[in-house]
Amino acid sequence: MEKYAHAKLNITLEIRGLRPDGYHELDMIFLELKEGDRIIGEKTKEGITLSCSDPSLPCDERNLAYRAAALMRERFGIKEGIRLHIEKRIPSQAGLGGGSSDAACVMNLMNELFCLDADPKELEEMAGALGSDVPFFIRGGCQRAKGRGEILTAIGAFPPCTVLVVKPDVSVSTPWAYRAYDQMEDPAEAGSGCTEAAEKAIRSGDFPALCAAMHNDLEAPVIKEYPEIGRMKEELFRLGADRAMMTGSGSAVFGLFSSAEKAASALAALESSCNAQIFLNEICSDHS
Ligand code: C5P
């Protein structure tokens, strides 16, 4: 069986405070993209075997996809084993949710492969134990995400546009990004209410209002340390993006283009001028 583990973008990331458990209280909008890792899974007699096209990634308990498979076997009492292979396309430490998406994809894949007919709510709850972003990938689509990121509400169709994703040649650690935010002198003011405004704009199909509302609270502290991310964002604006922003804790930035032609020429310009990884993406509209 084969499935795609799609990447995500943060259309907003608003930090509402620090929680007693050390996590941050968030209000965000996630958008699923068509681009993703390819995961192949087949039944075996016993155990979990994981392989990956990227030799730099661990294939044992350190890999979230492996932990997802172990959790599924344990929770559903699966006696048989599973062999999994991940063909990586989503860059790691980019804010595109690659590891989280692989984990959710393994859960959905095993649910089908072993005919478990699991309640999606139960899968989401299990996913939350693996990581804050994993429940989103069980559902996909365009979702408002609160709490640690696990309290989800579907928003519906995203306004039509073309997405260009660029990953500068730096990797950002998520815990580091949140710590850098906490150490800022005057955090949290700029983005206040952006998620509410962006949800309204998506629901009414108002693309200019959506672009105006988009905001990521982690962007300022991360760009301060990694100015190349800021330069890439400026480049996307210069090449005609209606809005450019960092996703998650970075380092990837993305541009939304109302004109597909402008996006295509921006892609061509970037391909000839920089050595960053670039994807021209489609928004996943299979779910709502
Ligand atoms: O949940 P996950 O393991 O994916 O989170 C990775 C890190 O991101 C956490 O260890 C924490 O530093 C930060 N984080 C946070 N608040 C959230 C989600 C993640 O501080 N809501």
Short mmCIF file of C-alpha atoms and ligand atoms in Angstrom, two decimals:
data_model
loop_
_atom_site.label_atom_id
_atom_site.label_comp_id
_atom_site.label_asym_id
_atom_site.label_seq_id
_atom_site.Cartn_x
_atom_site.Cartn_y
_atom_site.Cartn_z
CA MET A 1 0.00 0.00 0.00
CA GLU A 2 1.24 3.50 -0.74
CA LYS A 3 0.18 6.87 0.64
CA TYR A 4 1.37 10.46 0.46
CA ALA A 5 2.37 12.38 3.58
CA HIS A 6 1.60 15.94 2.53
CA ALA A 7 3.49 19.03 3.68
CA LYS A 8 1.74 21.91 5.49
CA LEU A 9 2.02 25.65 5.62
CA ASN A 10 1.19 27.96 8.50
CA ILE A 11 -1.09 30.63 7.14
CA THR A 12 -0.96 32.10 10.63
CA LEU A 13 0.92 31.25 13.85
CA GLU A 14 -0.21 33.27 16.84
CA ILE A 15 1.28 32.67 20.29
CA ARG A 16 -1.23 33.32 23.09
CA GLY A 17 1.04 32.57 26.06
CA LEU A 18 3.16 29.99 27.83
CA ARG A 19 1.34 27.02 29.37
CA PRO A 20 2.10 25.35 32.70
CA ASP A 21 3.25 22.23 30.76
CA GLY A 22 5.97 24.30 29.02
CA TYR A 23 4.21 24.33 25.63
CA HIS A 24 2.85 27.51 24.07
CA GLU A 25 -0.85 28.19 23.74
CA LEU A 26 -1.36 28.68 20.00
CA ASP A 27 -3.95 29.89 17.51
CA MET A 28 -3.03 28.97 13.95
CA ILE A 29 -4.27 28.11 10.50
CA PHE A 30 -2.70 25.09 8.80
CA LEU A 31 -3.00 24.44 5.08
CA GLU A 32 -2.20 21.06 3.53
CA LEU A 33 -0.17 21.03 0.30
CA LYS A 34 -0.12 18.45 -2.48
CA GLU A 35 3.67 18.06 -2.29
CA GLY A 36 4.70 15.33 0.13
CA ASP A 37 6.70 12.26 1.08
CA ARG A 38 5.72 8.91 -0.44
CA ILE A 39 5.25 6.12 2.10
CA ILE A 40 5.05 2.46 1.16
CA GLY A 41 3.81 -0.03 3.76
CA GLU A 42 3.36 -3.80 3.66
CA LYS A 43 2.53 -6.47 6.20
CA THR A 44 5.28 -8.73 7.50
CA LYS A 45 5.30 -11.58 10.04
CA GLU A 46 6.52 -9.48 12.97
CA GLY A 47 8.19 -6.28 14.17
CA ILE A 48 8.68 -2.89 12.51
CA THR A 49 11.18 -2.32 9.71
CA LEU A 50 11.67 1.25 8.54
CA SER A 51 13.84 2.51 5.69
CA CYS A 52 14.18 6.00 4.29
CA SER A 53 15.56 7.50 1.07
CA ASP A 54 17.37 10.15 3.15
CA PRO A 55 20.33 8.42 4.83
CA SER A 56 20.70 11.26 7.37
CA LEU A 57 17.39 10.34 9.06
CA PRO A 58 17.30 7.66 11.79
CA CYS A 59 15.12 4.60 11.11
CA ASP A 60 14.51 3.51 14.72
CA GLU A 61 12.54 4.89 17.70
CA ARG A 62 14.09 8.31 17.07
CA ASN A 63 11.95 8.55 13.92
CA LEU A 64 8.38 9.73 14.64
CA ALA A 65 7.02 7.45 11.88
CA TYR A 66 8.54 4.43 13.66
CA ARG A 67 6.96 5.55 16.96
CA ALA A 68 3.61 5.95 15.19
CA ALA A 69 3.81 2.36 13.91
CA ALA A 70 4.73 1.07 17.39
CA LEU A 71 1.84 2.98 18.97
CA MET A 72 -0.65 1.59 16.41
CA ARG A 73 0.52 -2.01 16.99
CA GLU A 74 0.27 -1.60 20.73
CA ARG A 75 -3.09 0.19 20.87
CA PHE A 76 -4.83 -2.10 18.38
CA GLY A 77 -3.11 -5.32 19.44
CA ILE A 78 -1.68 -5.96 15.96
CA LYS A 79 0.27 -9.23 16.01
CA GLU A 80 1.64 -9.01 12.46
CA GLY A 81 4.57 -6.77 11.57
CA ILE A 82 5.01 -3.91 9.12
CA ARG A 83 7.70 -2.85 6.67
CA LEU A 84 7.70 0.87 5.88
CA HIS A 85 9.70 2.85 3.37
CA ILE A 86 9.69 6.67 3.26
CA GLU A 87 10.69 8.46 0.08
CA LYS A 88 11.55 11.89 1.49
CA ARG A 89 10.59 14.96 -0.49
CA ILE A 90 9.72 17.38 2.31
CA PRO A 91 12.89 18.98 3.69
CA SER A 92 13.46 18.51 7.43
CA GLN A 93 13.63 21.38 9.94
CA ALA A 94 11.79 23.59 7.49
CA GLY A 95 8.46 24.26 9.24
CA LEU A 96 6.68 22.13 6.64
CA GLY A 97 5.68 19.40 9.10
CA GLY A 98 7.56 16.57 7.36
CA GLY A 99 8.17 14.33 10.38
CA SER A 100 4.68 14.94 11.81
CA SER A 101 3.07 14.23 8.45
CA ASP A 102 4.99 10.96 8.03
CA ALA A 103 3.79 9.84 11.49
CA ALA A 104 0.12 10.64 10.74
CA CYS A 105 0.41 9.01 7.32
CA VAL A 106 1.75 5.80 8.89
CA MET A 107 -1.24 5.80 11.27
CA ASN A 108 -3.75 6.28 8.43
CA LEU A 109 -1.93 3.69 6.31
CA MET A 110 -1.94 1.05 9.09
CA ASN A 111 -5.60 1.79 9.81
CA GLU A 112 -6.37 0.79 6.21
CA LEU A 113 -3.79 -1.97 5.77
CA PHE A 114 -4.90 -3.84 8.90
CA CYS A 115 -8.62 -2.99 8.36
CA LEU A 116 -8.84 -1.45 11.85
CA ASP A 117 -11.72 0.90 11.07
CA ALA A 118 -10.43 3.13 13.89
CA ASP A 119 -12.46 6.13 15.03
CA PRO A 120 -10.75 9.24 13.52
CA LYS A 121 -11.15 10.97 16.91
CA GLU A 122 -9.16 8.17 18.58
CA LEU A 123 -6.44 8.42 15.91
CA GLU A 124 -6.22 12.19 16.46
CA GLU A 125 -5.93 11.74 20.21
CA MET A 126 -3.14 9.15 19.73
CA ALA A 127 -1.47 11.50 17.21
CA GLY A 128 -1.42 14.29 19.81
CA ALA A 129 0.74 12.10 22.05
CA LEU A 130 3.33 11.84 19.24
CA GLY A 131 3.60 15.58 18.54
CA SER A 132 1.60 18.83 18.53
CA ASP A 133 1.20 18.99 14.71
CA VAL A 134 0.46 15.29 14.12
CA PRO A 135 -3.36 15.46 14.66
CA PHE A 136 -3.64 18.03 11.85
CA PHE A 137 -2.14 15.56 9.39
CA ILE A 138 -4.68 12.85 10.31
CA ARG A 139 -7.31 15.25 8.89
CA GLY A 140 -5.48 17.50 6.41
CA GLY A 141 -7.23 20.27 4.48
CA CYS A 142 -7.40 23.77 5.91
CA GLN A 143 -7.87 23.83 9.68
CA ARG A 144 -7.81 26.28 12.54
CA ALA A 145 -5.63 24.78 15.27
CA LYS A 146 -5.70 25.86 18.92
CA GLY A 147 -4.22 24.58 22.18
CA ARG A 148 -0.85 22.96 21.49
CA GLY A 149 -2.06 22.69 17.89
CA GLU A 150 -4.27 19.64 18.44
CA ILE A 151 -7.70 21.32 18.82
CA LEU A 152 -8.88 21.46 15.22
CA THR A 153 -11.78 23.08 13.38
CA ALA A 154 -12.19 22.69 9.61
CA ILE A 155 -12.35 26.00 7.75
CA GLY A 156 -13.17 24.89 4.20
CA ALA A 157 -11.82 25.76 0.77
CA PHE A 158 -8.78 28.04 0.56
CA PRO A 159 -9.07 30.89 -1.99
CA PRO A 160 -7.57 29.86 -5.35
CA CYS A 161 -3.92 30.91 -5.67
CA THR A 162 -0.51 29.45 -6.50
CA VAL A 163 2.01 28.64 -3.79
CA LEU A 164 5.78 28.80 -4.12
CA VAL A 165 7.81 27.31 -1.24
CA VAL A 166 11.51 28.03 -0.83
CA LYS A 167 13.83 26.54 1.78
CA PRO A 168 17.00 28.56 2.34
CA ASP A 169 20.09 26.55 3.16
CA VAL A 170 19.62 26.76 6.94
CA SER A 171 17.74 24.51 9.35
CA VAL A 172 15.89 25.82 12.41
CA SER A 173 15.21 23.86 15.59
CA THR A 174 11.60 24.29 16.76
CA PRO A 175 12.34 24.36 20.53
CA TRP A 176 15.05 26.96 19.86
CA ALA A 177 12.59 29.15 17.87
CA TYR A 178 10.04 29.16 20.72
CA ARG A 179 12.78 29.99 23.25
CA ALA A 180 13.98 32.86 21.03
CA TYR A 181 10.39 34.16 20.96
CA ASP A 182 10.14 33.93 24.78
CA GLN A 183 13.33 35.98 25.11
CA MET A 184 12.06 38.81 22.90
CA GLU A 185 11.52 42.08 24.71
CA ASP A 186 8.10 42.93 23.34
CA PRO A 187 6.46 39.76 21.98
CA ALA A 188 2.86 38.91 21.07
CA GLU A 189 1.49 42.35 20.12
CA ALA A 190 1.92 42.32 16.34
CA GLY A 191 -0.02 39.16 15.53
CA SER A 192 -2.88 39.55 17.94
CA GLY A 193 -6.17 38.57 16.27
CA CYS A 194 -4.57 37.61 12.95
CA THR A 195 -5.94 34.06 13.00
CA GLU A 196 -9.52 35.19 13.54
CA ALA A 197 -9.17 37.72 10.70
CA ALA A 198 -7.54 35.16 8.38
CA GLU A 199 -10.28 32.58 9.05
CA LYS A 200 -12.93 35.18 8.18
CA ALA A 201 -11.08 36.06 4.98
CA ILE A 202 -10.79 32.39 3.93
CA ARG A 203 -14.47 31.74 4.65
CA SER A 204 -15.51 34.72 2.52
CA GLY A 205 -12.96 33.93 -0.22
CA ASP A 206 -11.37 37.39 0.21
CA PHE A 207 -7.78 36.85 -0.98
CA PRO A 208 -6.49 40.43 -0.37
CA ALA A 209 -7.93 40.39 3.19
CA LEU A 210 -6.31 37.00 3.76
CA CYS A 211 -2.91 38.31 2.63
CA ALA A 212 -3.29 41.31 4.94
CA ALA A 213 -4.16 39.10 7.94
CA MET A 214 -1.36 36.53 7.55
CA HIS A 215 1.20 36.65 10.36
CA ASN A 216 3.68 34.35 12.12
CA ASP A 217 4.84 35.29 15.64
CA LEU A 218 8.00 33.16 15.27
CA GLU A 219 9.12 35.03 12.16
CA ALA A 220 10.78 38.05 13.82
CA PRO A 221 12.94 36.13 16.34
CA VAL A 222 13.95 33.51 13.75
CA ILE A 223 14.82 36.05 11.04
CA LYS A 224 16.87 38.02 13.57
CA GLU A 225 19.15 34.98 13.93
CA TYR A 226 18.90 33.81 10.29
CA PRO A 227 18.74 36.92 8.06
CA GLU A 228 18.85 34.78 4.88
CA ILE A 229 15.25 33.74 5.65
CA GLY A 230 14.24 37.42 5.63
CA ARG A 231 16.11 37.97 2.36
CA MET A 232 14.28 35.06 0.74
CA LYS A 233 10.97 36.49 1.89
CA GLU A 234 11.85 39.90 0.38
CA GLU A 235 12.85 38.14 -2.85
CA LEU A 236 9.42 36.47 -3.09
CA PHE A 237 7.74 39.86 -2.68
CA ARG A 238 10.05 41.36 -5.31
CA LEU A 239 9.10 38.56 -7.71
CA GLY A 240 5.41 39.40 -7.39
CA ALA A 241 4.06 37.39 -4.46
CA ASP A 242 0.89 38.95 -2.99
CA ARG A 243 2.11 37.72 0.41
CA ALA A 244 5.31 36.01 1.57
CA MET A 245 5.85 34.53 5.02
CA MET A 246 7.87 31.99 6.97
CA THR A 247 6.02 28.75 7.79
CA GLY A 248 6.06 27.29 11.33
CA SER A 249 9.43 27.77 12.97
CA GLY A 250 11.14 27.98 9.54
CA SER A 251 13.35 27.88 7.70
CA ALA A 252 11.05 27.55 4.66
CA VAL A 253 9.27 30.64 3.39
CA PHE A 254 6.39 30.67 0.94
CA GLY A 255 4.74 33.08 -1.42
CA LEU A 256 1.06 33.18 -2.33
CA PHE A 257 0.44 34.38 -5.89
CA SER A 258 -2.96 35.36 -7.29
CA SER A 259 -1.37 35.03 -10.75
CA ALA A 260 -0.16 31.55 -11.77
CA GLU A 261 1.97 33.17 -14.51
CA LYS A 262 3.77 35.39 -11.99
CA ALA A 263 4.39 32.34 -9.78
CA ALA A 264 5.84 30.41 -12.73
CA SER A 265 8.18 33.24 -13.68
CA ALA A 266 9.19 33.69 -10.02
CA LEU A 267 10.02 29.97 -9.91
CA ALA A 268 12.16 30.28 -13.05
CA ALA A 269 13.95 33.35 -11.64
CA LEU A 270 14.68 31.65 -8.32
CA GLU A 271 15.89 28.45 -9.99
CA SER A 272 18.46 30.36 -11.97
CA SER A 273 19.55 32.70 -9.17
CA CYS A 274 19.76 30.72 -5.92
CA ASN A 275 20.65 27.28 -4.62
CA ALA A 276 17.68 26.94 -2.25
CA GLN A 277 15.24 24.04 -2.52
CA ILE A 278 12.15 25.30 -4.34
CA PHE A 279 8.70 23.80 -4.82
CA LEU A 280 5.79 25.09 -6.84
CA ASN A 281 2.90 23.64 -4.90
CA GLU A 282 -0.73 22.95 -5.27
CA ILE A 283 -3.10 23.25 -2.36
CA CYS A 284 -4.70 19.96 -1.40
CA SER A 285 -8.41 20.41 -1.99
CA ASP A 286 -9.46 16.76 -1.53
CA HIS A 287 -10.51 17.46 2.06
CA SER A 288 -12.40 20.35 3.53
O1 C5P B 1 4.94 18.74 20.14
P1 C5P B 1 6.26 18.76 19.45
O2 C5P B 1 7.20 17.71 20.00
O3 C5P B 1 6.17 18.67 17.96
O4 C5P B 1 6.91 20.16 19.78
C1 C5P B 1 8.25 20.43 19.51
C2 C5P B 1 8.70 21.61 20.36
O5 C5P B 1 8.08 22.80 19.91
C3 C5P B 1 8.36 21.50 21.82
O6 C5P B 1 9.35 20.80 22.51
C4 C5P B 1 8.31 22.97 22.23
O7 C5P B 1 9.60 23.48 22.43
C5 C5P B 1 7.74 23.65 20.99
N1 C5P B 1 6.28 23.82 21.05
C6 C5P B 1 5.74 24.71 21.94
N2 C5P B 1 4.39 24.89 21.98
C7 C5P B 1 3.58 24.22 21.13
C8 C5P B 1 4.11 23.30 20.21
C9 C5P B 1 5.48 23.13 20.19
O8 C5P B 1 6.46 25.35 22.72
N3 C5P B 1 2.26 24.43 21.17
#
